Short mmCIF file of C-alpha atoms and ligand atoms in Angstrom, two decimals:
data_model
loop_
_atom_site.label_atom_id
_atom_site.label_comp_id
_atom_site.label_asym_id
_atom_site.label_seq_id
_atom_site.Cartn_x
_atom_site.Cartn_y
_atom_site.Cartn_z
CA MET A 1 8.21 14.35 -169.80
CA ALA A 2 8.85 10.71 -168.56
CA LEU A 3 9.99 8.13 -171.20
CA LEU A 4 9.43 4.56 -171.20
CA ASN A 5 11.69 2.17 -173.50
CA PHE A 6 10.42 -1.15 -174.73
CA PHE A 7 13.68 -2.97 -174.75
CA GLY A 8 12.69 -6.85 -174.24
CA ALA A 9 9.56 -9.15 -174.43
CA ILE A 10 8.59 -7.19 -177.46
CA GLN A 11 6.68 -9.24 -180.07
CA GLN A 12 8.16 -12.36 -178.16
CA VAL A 13 7.89 -14.08 -174.84
CA THR A 14 11.20 -13.94 -173.12
CA GLY A 15 13.65 -11.30 -172.22
CA SER A 16 11.28 -8.93 -170.32
CA CYS A 17 12.99 -5.44 -170.13
CA TYR A 18 11.52 -1.89 -169.79
CA LEU A 19 13.40 1.37 -168.96
CA ILE A 20 11.68 4.24 -167.25
CA GLU A 21 13.10 7.80 -167.31
CA SER A 22 11.66 10.50 -165.19
CA ARG A 23 11.61 14.13 -166.32
CA ASP A 24 13.93 14.67 -163.34
CA GLY A 25 16.40 12.35 -164.45
CA ALA A 26 15.64 9.16 -162.26
CA LYS A 27 16.07 5.83 -164.13
CA VAL A 28 14.28 2.61 -163.09
CA LEU A 29 14.80 -0.40 -164.97
CA LEU A 30 11.73 -2.62 -164.93
CA GLU A 31 12.88 -6.28 -165.56
CA CYS A 32 16.08 -7.69 -166.68
CA GLY A 33 15.09 -10.78 -168.17
CA MET A 34 17.01 -13.40 -170.19
CA ARG A 35 15.99 -14.39 -173.57
CA GLN A 36 15.42 -18.17 -174.01
CA GLY A 37 14.98 -20.43 -176.96
CA ARG A 38 17.13 -20.11 -180.21
CA ARG A 39 20.72 -19.48 -180.69
CA GLU A 40 20.27 -15.98 -181.68
CA GLU A 41 18.55 -15.35 -178.35
CA ASP A 42 22.07 -16.31 -176.80
CA GLU A 43 23.78 -13.68 -178.91
CA GLY A 44 20.97 -11.15 -177.59
CA ASN A 45 21.83 -12.02 -174.04
CA ARG A 46 25.43 -11.42 -174.85
CA SER A 47 24.97 -8.08 -176.34
CA ALA A 48 25.64 -4.83 -174.41
CA PHE A 49 22.73 -3.50 -172.50
CA ALA A 50 20.88 -0.92 -174.50
CA PHE A 51 21.40 1.69 -171.46
CA ASP A 52 24.48 2.38 -169.20
CA PRO A 53 24.06 0.16 -166.14
CA HIS A 54 25.89 2.85 -164.02
CA SER A 55 23.19 5.27 -164.68
CA LEU A 56 20.31 3.23 -163.08
CA ASP A 57 18.80 4.38 -159.70
CA ALA A 58 16.85 1.05 -159.31
CA VAL A 59 15.72 -2.07 -160.66
CA VAL A 60 12.28 -3.52 -160.10
CA VAL A 61 11.17 -7.10 -160.94
CA SER A 62 7.80 -8.74 -161.22
CA HIS A 63 8.51 -12.39 -160.40
CA ALA A 64 11.26 -14.88 -160.26
CA HIS A 65 11.07 -16.52 -163.58
CA ILE A 66 14.46 -16.25 -165.51
CA ASP A 67 12.64 -14.64 -168.53
CA HIS A 68 12.22 -11.47 -166.09
CA THR A 69 15.34 -11.79 -163.77
CA GLY A 70 17.88 -13.92 -165.79
CA LEU A 71 20.13 -11.10 -166.69
CA LEU A 72 20.42 -9.38 -163.23
CA PRO A 73 23.79 -11.10 -162.68
CA LYS A 74 24.92 -9.75 -166.06
CA LEU A 75 23.68 -6.21 -164.95
CA ALA A 76 25.86 -6.67 -161.53
CA ALA A 77 28.76 -7.86 -163.61
CA ALA A 78 28.41 -4.69 -165.69
CA GLY A 79 28.63 -2.58 -162.63
CA TYR A 80 25.12 -1.95 -161.35
CA ARG A 81 25.23 -1.78 -157.46
CA GLY A 82 21.86 0.07 -156.68
CA PRO A 83 18.76 -1.88 -155.11
CA ILE A 84 16.78 -4.64 -156.78
CA PHE A 85 13.27 -4.53 -155.61
CA ALA A 86 10.77 -7.45 -155.51
CA THR A 87 8.27 -9.08 -153.32
CA ASP A 88 9.49 -11.00 -150.29
CA ALA A 89 8.74 -14.63 -151.83
CA THR A 90 10.35 -13.38 -155.28
CA SER A 91 13.46 -12.34 -153.44
CA GLU A 92 13.69 -15.96 -152.09
CA LEU A 93 12.93 -17.70 -155.37
CA MET A 94 15.57 -15.44 -157.04
CA GLU A 95 18.31 -17.03 -155.24
CA LEU A 96 17.41 -20.54 -156.41
CA MET A 97 16.91 -19.25 -160.04
CA LEU A 98 20.01 -17.09 -160.50
CA LEU A 99 22.46 -19.35 -158.80
CA ASP A 100 21.23 -22.16 -160.95
CA SER A 101 21.17 -20.10 -164.12
CA ALA A 102 24.98 -19.01 -163.34
CA PHE A 103 25.89 -22.67 -162.80
CA ILE A 104 24.44 -23.46 -166.07
CA GLN A 105 26.37 -20.68 -167.77
CA GLU A 106 29.60 -21.55 -166.32
CA LYS A 107 29.15 -25.16 -167.07
CA ASP A 108 27.88 -24.37 -170.81
CA ALA A 109 31.09 -22.07 -171.33
CA GLU A 110 33.40 -24.87 -170.08
CA TRP A 111 31.65 -27.49 -172.38
CA GLU A 112 31.83 -24.97 -175.38
CA ASN A 113 35.39 -24.19 -174.45
CA LYS A 114 36.52 -27.88 -174.76
CA TRP A 115 35.06 -28.23 -178.04
CA ARG A 116 36.45 -24.82 -179.12
CA ALA A 117 40.04 -25.77 -177.90
CA ARG A 118 39.89 -28.83 -180.07
CA ALA A 119 38.57 -26.90 -183.23
CA GLY A 120 41.37 -24.36 -182.63
CA LYS A 121 38.86 -21.53 -181.67
CA PRO A 122 39.52 -18.93 -179.11
CA ALA A 123 37.77 -19.47 -175.70
CA ILE A 124 34.57 -17.80 -174.67
CA THR A 125 33.75 -16.65 -171.24
CA ALA A 126 30.49 -17.45 -169.33
CA LEU A 127 27.61 -15.04 -169.82
CA TYR A 128 27.91 -14.69 -166.04
CA THR A 129 29.18 -16.57 -162.99
CA ILE A 130 28.10 -17.53 -159.82
CA ALA A 131 29.98 -14.64 -158.25
CA ASP A 132 28.01 -12.28 -160.48
CA ALA A 133 24.82 -13.89 -159.23
CA GLU A 134 25.82 -13.56 -155.65
CA GLN A 135 26.53 -9.95 -156.29
CA ALA A 136 23.07 -9.34 -157.70
CA LEU A 137 21.44 -11.35 -155.01
CA SER A 138 23.29 -8.98 -152.13
CA GLN A 139 21.36 -6.03 -153.87
CA ARG A 140 17.87 -7.52 -153.24
CA MET A 141 15.26 -5.46 -151.51
CA PRO A 142 12.15 -7.36 -150.51
CA MET A 143 8.84 -5.68 -150.29
CA THR A 144 5.38 -7.05 -149.36
CA TYR A 145 2.33 -6.82 -151.61
CA GLY A 146 0.32 -3.43 -151.18
CA GLU A 147 3.54 -1.69 -149.82
CA ARG A 148 4.21 1.71 -151.43
CA ARG A 149 7.85 2.55 -151.65
CA GLU A 150 9.74 5.36 -153.31
CA VAL A 151 12.49 3.53 -155.30
CA ALA A 152 13.93 6.45 -156.89
CA LYS A 153 13.39 10.25 -156.77
CA GLY A 154 9.79 10.75 -157.64
CA VAL A 155 9.14 7.07 -158.49
CA GLN A 156 6.85 5.12 -156.40
CA VAL A 157 6.36 1.30 -156.62
CA THR A 158 3.59 -0.91 -155.18
CA PHE A 159 3.35 -4.78 -155.97
CA HIS A 160 -0.04 -6.39 -156.34
CA ASN A 161 -0.58 -10.18 -156.54
CA ALA A 162 -0.32 -11.33 -160.12
CA GLY A 163 -1.62 -15.03 -159.19
CA HIS A 164 1.01 -16.43 -161.52
CA ILE A 165 3.57 -18.07 -159.42
CA LEU A 166 4.46 -17.45 -155.59
CA GLY A 167 5.61 -13.98 -155.20
CA SER A 168 4.61 -12.77 -158.71
CA ALA A 169 3.48 -9.21 -158.93
CA ILE A 170 1.63 -6.82 -160.96
CA VAL A 171 3.75 -3.70 -160.90
CA GLU A 172 2.30 -0.17 -160.21
CA ILE A 173 4.50 2.50 -160.80
CA GLU A 174 3.76 6.30 -160.11
CA ILE A 175 6.09 8.74 -161.50
CA GLN A 176 6.20 12.37 -160.63
CA ASP A 177 6.35 14.69 -163.59
CA HIS A 178 6.31 18.36 -162.22
CA HIS A 179 2.93 18.56 -160.73
CA LEU A 180 1.45 15.70 -162.52
CA THR A 181 1.52 11.96 -161.57
CA ARG A 182 1.85 9.52 -164.41
CA ARG A 183 0.66 6.01 -163.42
CA LEU A 184 2.11 3.03 -165.28
CA VAL A 185 0.84 -0.55 -164.65
CA PHE A 186 2.63 -3.45 -165.63
CA SER A 187 0.57 -6.73 -165.69
CA GLY A 188 3.90 -8.79 -165.25
CA ASP A 189 2.81 -12.54 -165.99
CA LEU A 190 -0.96 -12.85 -165.10
CA GLY A 191 -2.01 -16.02 -163.32
CA ASN A 192 -4.56 -18.33 -164.61
CA SER A 193 -7.53 -18.12 -162.27
CA CYS A 194 -8.05 -21.80 -162.56
CA SER A 195 -4.70 -22.56 -161.35
CA PRO A 196 -4.32 -24.24 -158.00
CA LEU A 197 -2.71 -22.52 -154.76
CA MET A 198 -2.15 -19.11 -156.21
CA GLN A 199 -4.72 -16.26 -155.77
CA ASP A 200 -6.56 -14.53 -158.62
CA PRO A 201 -4.62 -11.66 -160.09
CA SER A 202 -5.66 -8.36 -158.28
CA ILE A 203 -7.86 -6.12 -160.16
CA LEU A 204 -6.68 -2.52 -160.53
CA THR A 205 -8.71 0.37 -161.91
CA GLN A 206 -6.37 3.51 -162.25
CA ALA A 207 -3.65 3.83 -164.96
CA ASP A 208 -2.41 6.17 -167.49
CA VAL A 209 -0.41 3.46 -169.46
CA VAL A 210 -0.88 -0.34 -169.13
CA LEU A 211 1.49 -2.94 -170.19
CA LEU A 212 -0.21 -6.20 -170.67
CA GLU A 213 1.38 -9.57 -171.37
CA SER A 214 -0.05 -11.64 -174.23
CA THR A 215 1.38 -14.97 -173.79
CA TYR A 216 -1.84 -16.52 -174.41
CA GLY A 217 -3.53 -13.66 -176.08
CA ASP A 218 -4.97 -15.86 -178.91
CA ARG A 219 -6.93 -18.39 -176.99
CA ASP A 220 -8.69 -19.73 -173.93
CA HIS A 221 -7.36 -22.57 -171.95
CA ARG A 222 -9.61 -25.69 -171.24
CA SER A 223 -11.27 -25.43 -167.91
CA SER A 224 -9.13 -27.01 -165.15
CA GLU A 225 -11.59 -29.62 -164.40
CA ALA A 226 -11.51 -30.72 -167.93
CA THR A 227 -7.66 -30.73 -167.76
CA LEU A 228 -7.59 -32.68 -164.62
CA ASP A 229 -9.81 -35.29 -166.20
CA GLU A 230 -7.60 -35.40 -169.30
CA LEU A 231 -4.57 -35.98 -166.93
CA ALA A 232 -6.18 -38.65 -165.09
CA ASP A 233 -6.86 -40.54 -168.31
CA ILE A 234 -3.45 -40.15 -169.50
CA LEU A 235 -2.13 -41.51 -166.19
CA GLN A 236 -4.64 -44.56 -166.57
CA GLN A 237 -3.48 -45.13 -170.29
CA ALA A 238 0.22 -44.84 -169.25
CA HIS A 239 -0.34 -47.57 -166.62
CA ARG A 240 -2.05 -49.63 -169.11
CA ASP A 241 0.60 -49.25 -171.66
CA GLY A 242 3.29 -50.08 -168.86
CA GLY A 243 5.65 -47.41 -169.41
CA ASN A 244 6.60 -44.18 -167.75
CA VAL A 245 5.25 -40.79 -167.74
CA LEU A 246 7.56 -37.76 -168.25
CA ILE A 247 6.56 -34.41 -167.27
CA PRO A 248 9.04 -31.70 -168.15
CA SER A 249 8.08 -28.86 -165.67
CA PHE A 250 9.17 -25.53 -164.52
CA SER A 251 10.69 -25.81 -161.05
CA VAL A 252 9.04 -22.95 -159.75
CA GLY A 253 5.21 -22.93 -159.97
CA ARG A 254 4.14 -25.52 -162.25
CA THR A 255 5.74 -28.27 -160.22
CA GLN A 256 3.98 -27.19 -157.09
CA ASP A 257 0.79 -27.26 -159.08
CA LEU A 258 1.43 -30.62 -160.55
CA ILE A 259 2.09 -32.21 -157.05
CA PHE A 260 -1.12 -30.50 -155.67
CA TYR A 261 -3.00 -32.15 -158.46
CA LEU A 262 -1.30 -35.51 -158.28
CA GLY A 263 -2.05 -35.32 -154.63
CA ARG A 264 -5.63 -34.84 -155.18
CA PHE A 265 -5.72 -37.95 -157.48
CA TYR A 266 -3.85 -39.93 -154.68
CA GLN A 267 -6.31 -38.93 -152.08
CA GLU A 268 -9.29 -39.74 -154.49
CA GLY A 269 -7.63 -43.39 -155.23
CA ARG A 270 -7.34 -42.22 -158.92
CA LEU A 271 -3.41 -42.32 -159.13
CA PRO A 272 -2.29 -45.66 -160.51
CA GLN A 273 1.37 -44.96 -160.38
CA GLN A 274 3.15 -45.89 -157.23
CA ALA A 275 6.03 -43.71 -157.55
CA VAL A 276 6.48 -40.10 -158.41
CA PHE A 277 9.83 -38.94 -158.82
CA LEU A 278 10.60 -35.17 -158.34
CA ASP A 279 13.99 -35.15 -160.06
CA SER A 280 14.90 -31.48 -159.62
CA PRO A 281 17.07 -29.92 -156.91
CA MET A 282 15.68 -26.63 -157.68
CA ALA A 283 12.10 -27.91 -157.60
CA ILE A 284 12.87 -29.38 -154.34
CA ARG A 285 14.29 -26.19 -152.81
CA ALA A 286 11.29 -24.34 -154.30
CA ASN A 287 9.01 -26.61 -152.55
CA ALA A 288 10.47 -25.61 -149.20
CA ILE A 289 9.94 -21.67 -150.13
CA TYR A 290 6.44 -22.48 -151.23
CA SER A 291 5.74 -24.32 -147.85
CA ARG A 292 7.04 -21.41 -145.93
CA PHE A 293 5.01 -18.73 -147.72
CA GLN A 294 1.88 -20.82 -147.65
CA ASP A 295 -0.20 -17.94 -146.19
CA GLN A 296 0.24 -16.55 -149.93
CA PHE A 297 -1.88 -19.32 -151.23
CA SER A 298 -5.51 -18.88 -152.09
CA PRO A 299 -7.64 -19.57 -148.98
CA GLU A 300 -9.69 -22.44 -150.45
CA ASP A 301 -6.66 -24.40 -151.52
CA ARG A 302 -4.86 -23.43 -148.45
CA ALA A 303 -7.64 -25.06 -146.31
CA VAL A 304 -7.50 -28.11 -148.47
CA PHE A 305 -3.60 -28.22 -148.57
CA GLN A 306 -3.42 -27.81 -144.83
CA ALA A 307 -5.92 -30.37 -143.65
CA HIS A 308 -4.82 -33.31 -141.69
CA GLY A 309 -1.89 -31.03 -140.23
CA ARG A 310 0.16 -31.22 -143.56
CA LYS A 311 2.72 -28.56 -143.51
CA ARG A 312 5.08 -29.14 -146.49
CA ILE A 313 4.32 -29.69 -150.07
CA GLU A 314 5.84 -33.18 -149.92
CA ASP A 315 3.32 -34.34 -147.33
CA TRP A 316 0.52 -33.85 -149.68
CA LEU A 317 1.79 -36.66 -152.01
CA PRO A 318 2.85 -39.61 -150.08
CA VAL A 319 4.40 -41.47 -153.12
CA LEU A 320 6.50 -38.56 -153.95
CA ARG A 321 10.20 -39.31 -154.02
CA CYS A 322 12.64 -36.39 -154.18
CA THR A 323 15.89 -37.23 -155.78
CA PRO A 324 18.18 -34.24 -155.14
CA THR A 325 21.66 -36.12 -156.10
CA PRO A 326 22.89 -37.11 -159.49
CA GLU A 327 23.32 -40.57 -158.28
CA GLU A 328 19.65 -40.97 -157.16
CA SER A 329 18.67 -39.40 -160.48
CA MET A 330 20.73 -41.73 -162.41
CA ALA A 331 19.17 -44.71 -160.38
CA ILE A 332 15.66 -43.58 -162.10
CA ASN A 333 17.11 -44.77 -165.52
CA ARG A 334 16.77 -48.56 -164.41
CA ILE A 335 12.94 -48.13 -163.86
CA LYS A 336 11.20 -48.99 -167.20
CA SER A 337 7.33 -48.85 -166.04
CA GLY A 338 5.14 -47.37 -163.65
CA ALA A 339 6.89 -44.25 -162.71
CA ILE A 340 5.86 -40.50 -163.14
CA ILE A 341 9.05 -38.33 -163.48
CA ILE A 342 8.83 -34.76 -163.09
CA ALA A 343 12.16 -32.79 -163.99
CA GLY A 344 13.21 -29.55 -165.47
CA SER A 345 13.85 -27.54 -167.42
CA GLY A 346 10.32 -26.78 -168.36
CA MET A 347 11.08 -26.08 -172.13
CA CYS A 348 13.52 -28.83 -172.25
CA THR A 349 16.34 -26.75 -173.04
CA GLY A 350 18.71 -28.54 -170.64
CA GLY A 351 18.44 -30.25 -167.33
CA ARG A 352 17.84 -33.65 -165.99
CA ILE A 353 14.60 -34.06 -168.36
CA THR A 354 16.88 -34.35 -171.33
CA HIS A 355 18.71 -37.42 -169.82
CA HIS A 356 15.14 -39.10 -169.19
CA PHE A 357 14.08 -38.34 -172.60
CA LYS A 358 17.28 -40.29 -173.86
CA HIS A 359 15.92 -43.25 -171.79
CA ASN A 360 12.32 -43.07 -172.58
CA LEU A 361 11.40 -40.84 -175.49
CA TRP A 362 11.93 -43.68 -178.20
CA ARG A 363 9.78 -46.19 -176.26
CA GLU A 364 6.41 -46.45 -177.66
CA ASN A 365 4.76 -47.37 -174.30
CA CYS A 366 6.09 -44.07 -172.47
CA HIS A 367 4.06 -40.96 -172.42
CA ILE A 368 5.31 -37.27 -172.33
CA ILE A 369 3.11 -34.61 -170.71
CA PHE A 370 3.94 -31.09 -171.55
CA PRO A 371 1.97 -28.94 -168.87
CA GLY A 372 3.53 -25.41 -169.91
CA PHE A 373 4.10 -23.19 -172.92
CA GLN A 374 7.01 -24.15 -175.15
CA ALA A 375 8.69 -21.30 -176.87
CA LYS A 376 9.69 -21.54 -180.46
CA GLY A 377 13.05 -23.11 -180.97
CA THR A 378 13.31 -25.06 -177.87
CA LEU A 379 13.51 -28.84 -177.72
CA GLY A 380 9.96 -28.83 -176.12
CA ARG A 381 8.42 -27.00 -178.93
CA HIS A 382 9.97 -29.38 -181.52
CA ILE A 383 8.55 -32.47 -179.70
CA VAL A 384 5.21 -30.77 -179.52
CA ASP A 385 5.24 -29.87 -183.07
CA GLY A 386 5.45 -33.63 -183.83
CA ALA A 387 9.10 -33.96 -184.84
CA GLU A 388 9.95 -37.74 -185.41
CA ASN A 389 13.57 -37.34 -184.32
CA VAL A 390 15.24 -35.04 -181.97
CA LYS A 391 18.81 -34.48 -181.14
CA ILE A 392 19.96 -35.05 -177.60
CA PHE A 393 23.65 -34.79 -176.55
CA HIS A 394 24.64 -35.02 -180.12
CA GLN A 395 22.64 -38.45 -180.70
CA SER A 396 19.20 -38.66 -182.87
CA ILE A 397 16.42 -40.10 -180.72
CA ALA A 398 13.41 -41.07 -182.17
CA VAL A 399 10.19 -39.80 -180.86
CA LYS A 400 7.99 -42.82 -180.22
CA ALA A 401 6.51 -41.91 -176.89
CA LYS A 402 2.98 -40.53 -176.78
CA VAL A 403 3.02 -36.77 -176.51
CA HIS A 404 0.39 -34.90 -174.86
CA THR A 405 0.03 -31.18 -174.12
CA LEU A 406 -2.27 -29.87 -171.41
CA GLY A 407 -3.01 -26.33 -172.18
CA GLY A 408 -5.36 -25.91 -169.11
CA PHE A 409 -2.58 -25.93 -166.61
CA SER A 410 -0.91 -23.01 -167.90
CA ALA A 411 0.19 -20.45 -165.12
CA HIS A 412 -0.94 -17.62 -167.74
CA ALA A 413 -4.05 -16.10 -168.15
CA GLY A 414 -5.94 -17.08 -171.20
CA GLN A 415 -7.42 -14.65 -173.70
CA SER A 416 -10.80 -13.98 -172.00
CA GLN A 417 -8.94 -13.63 -168.60
CA LEU A 418 -6.75 -11.01 -169.99
CA ILE A 419 -9.53 -9.16 -171.45
CA ASP A 420 -11.33 -9.27 -168.39
CA TRP A 421 -8.54 -8.06 -166.18
CA VAL A 422 -7.75 -5.15 -168.43
CA SER A 423 -11.36 -4.11 -168.73
CA HIS A 424 -11.53 -3.06 -165.10
CA PHE A 425 -9.34 0.13 -165.78
CA ASN A 426 -11.24 3.28 -165.91
CA HIS A 427 -11.27 5.55 -169.12
CA HIS A 428 -9.23 3.06 -171.44
CA PRO A 429 -5.69 3.93 -170.47
CA GLU A 430 -3.12 3.76 -173.27
CA LEU A 431 -2.52 0.04 -173.85
CA TYR A 432 0.72 -1.74 -175.01
CA LEU A 433 0.90 -5.36 -175.68
CA VAL A 434 3.90 -7.12 -174.55
CA HIS A 435 5.47 -10.70 -173.54
CA GLY A 436 3.91 -12.54 -176.42
CA GLU A 437 4.62 -13.74 -179.98
CA LEU A 438 3.34 -11.15 -182.71
CA GLU A 439 0.45 -13.44 -184.15
CA LYS A 440 -0.93 -13.90 -180.73
CA MET A 441 -0.76 -10.23 -179.94
CA GLN A 442 -2.48 -9.38 -183.05
CA THR A 443 -5.17 -11.89 -182.33
CA LEU A 444 -5.55 -10.33 -178.66
CA GLN A 445 -5.41 -6.77 -180.40
CA LEU A 446 -8.55 -7.75 -182.68
CA ALA A 447 -10.54 -9.20 -179.74
CA LEU A 448 -9.85 -6.06 -177.57
CA ARG A 449 -11.18 -3.89 -180.38
CA GLU A 450 -14.20 -6.05 -180.89
CA ARG A 451 -15.12 -6.64 -177.34
CA LEU A 452 -13.97 -3.40 -175.58
CA ASN A 453 -13.72 -1.15 -178.50
CA TRP A 454 -10.11 -0.37 -177.24
CA ILE A 455 -7.09 -0.08 -179.49
CA ALA A 456 -4.11 -1.85 -178.36
CA ASN A 457 -0.70 -0.88 -179.34
CA ILE A 458 2.11 -3.54 -180.43
CA PRO A 459 5.49 -1.89 -179.66
CA GLU A 460 8.54 -2.32 -181.65
CA PRO A 461 11.73 -3.70 -180.06
CA GLY A 462 13.64 -0.39 -178.91
CA GLU A 463 10.61 1.71 -179.26
CA GLN A 464 10.27 4.90 -176.86
CA ILE A 465 7.09 6.35 -175.77
CA ALA A 466 6.51 9.54 -173.77
CA LEU A 467 4.40 8.65 -170.60
ZN1 ZN B 1 6.46 -16.05 -165.51
ZN1 ZN B 2 7.22 -14.36 -168.48
#
């Protein structure tokens, strides 16, 4: 009997990790994500893996986001030397994500150790290093959508487009169990069908077991047109107020969507700001990968995007200025009005956005726009939840800027889209909700029972089921 272990993203959004063990002893790790958010999460990232890394035959990841791939360097450091399967675009994006993450880990440890030395405490080691990330990257095995490959003895994997970010996949896994084949479908992160550039999530109909993400299991997003109008209104208001607009954004996915939308405003004469700064080295590099894989965009948006011979993401928004170097980034601090600043990290847990917060958050004429999900415990969530003061670089900063959240830009399917996607499976396979906070899962569970008469399970962390 094949087994499935729920190790991560169980009753929470981050740290995606599942282990499949076939009856013949093949072990395939599905996802190796980092937990993000609170301090306890960091301890979770540091604790030993719940399995022996040497025993794995293969690793499969759905997409490049750190909450799905972020512990791959740690896995390599722990001795895993086998293949890491992902789509071709994910394989490329992973290089940006993992090297950046390793850089942050090294810097964080360096910073912490300075403080520890002064306090007479023993030094810590980085969670992982750039060398570990490079080792993991050397184990990548790119695949194309629709290609079916045996990743371990008796275990076949096929990636289908999940429409969430470039390269993102729904993972279909067939596990041979004697004469039976058990089919597991993992939704990965499902895209919002309203979001630009990406295609709609692929529809699958056959499965024995389905793992369904539930990030927004409790609600529907506003329509993208309404959200776009809202964004246009905020930009007009900010222009009248005379301050800057800060947009904390995930470098991969959300930022490219934003550039596409701002480009549309620009073409329509609806963008009052004369300068848009893309202050994120990683987003700038991600743009290049998006530009290279534009054949994977949705056909309608690709046609719009490519009109007038545009080839690069940057061509779409002529007032976009990319600021890769720290000097260029710091120069933005001198600008007090009329700029839109897009910077990471998306949940404000670090990165250049925190510097821009320091210079703008306390100013009443500035506006902060959150276009993406803010996990519990992050600086972004504190601000969204209405904190009057926040701590940035050990300084208390008043939150006087106007704060907006734009739910409609989510790169995740809303509740109705999740229910619609899962409703296409024949004969109600066993259904498990993952990648969501418990309350949101419970709301989705209720909705699935009411609308489809389908009882979904909410697994416990560490739970094991027979496939
Ligand atoms: Zn994701
Ligand atoms: Zn995710």
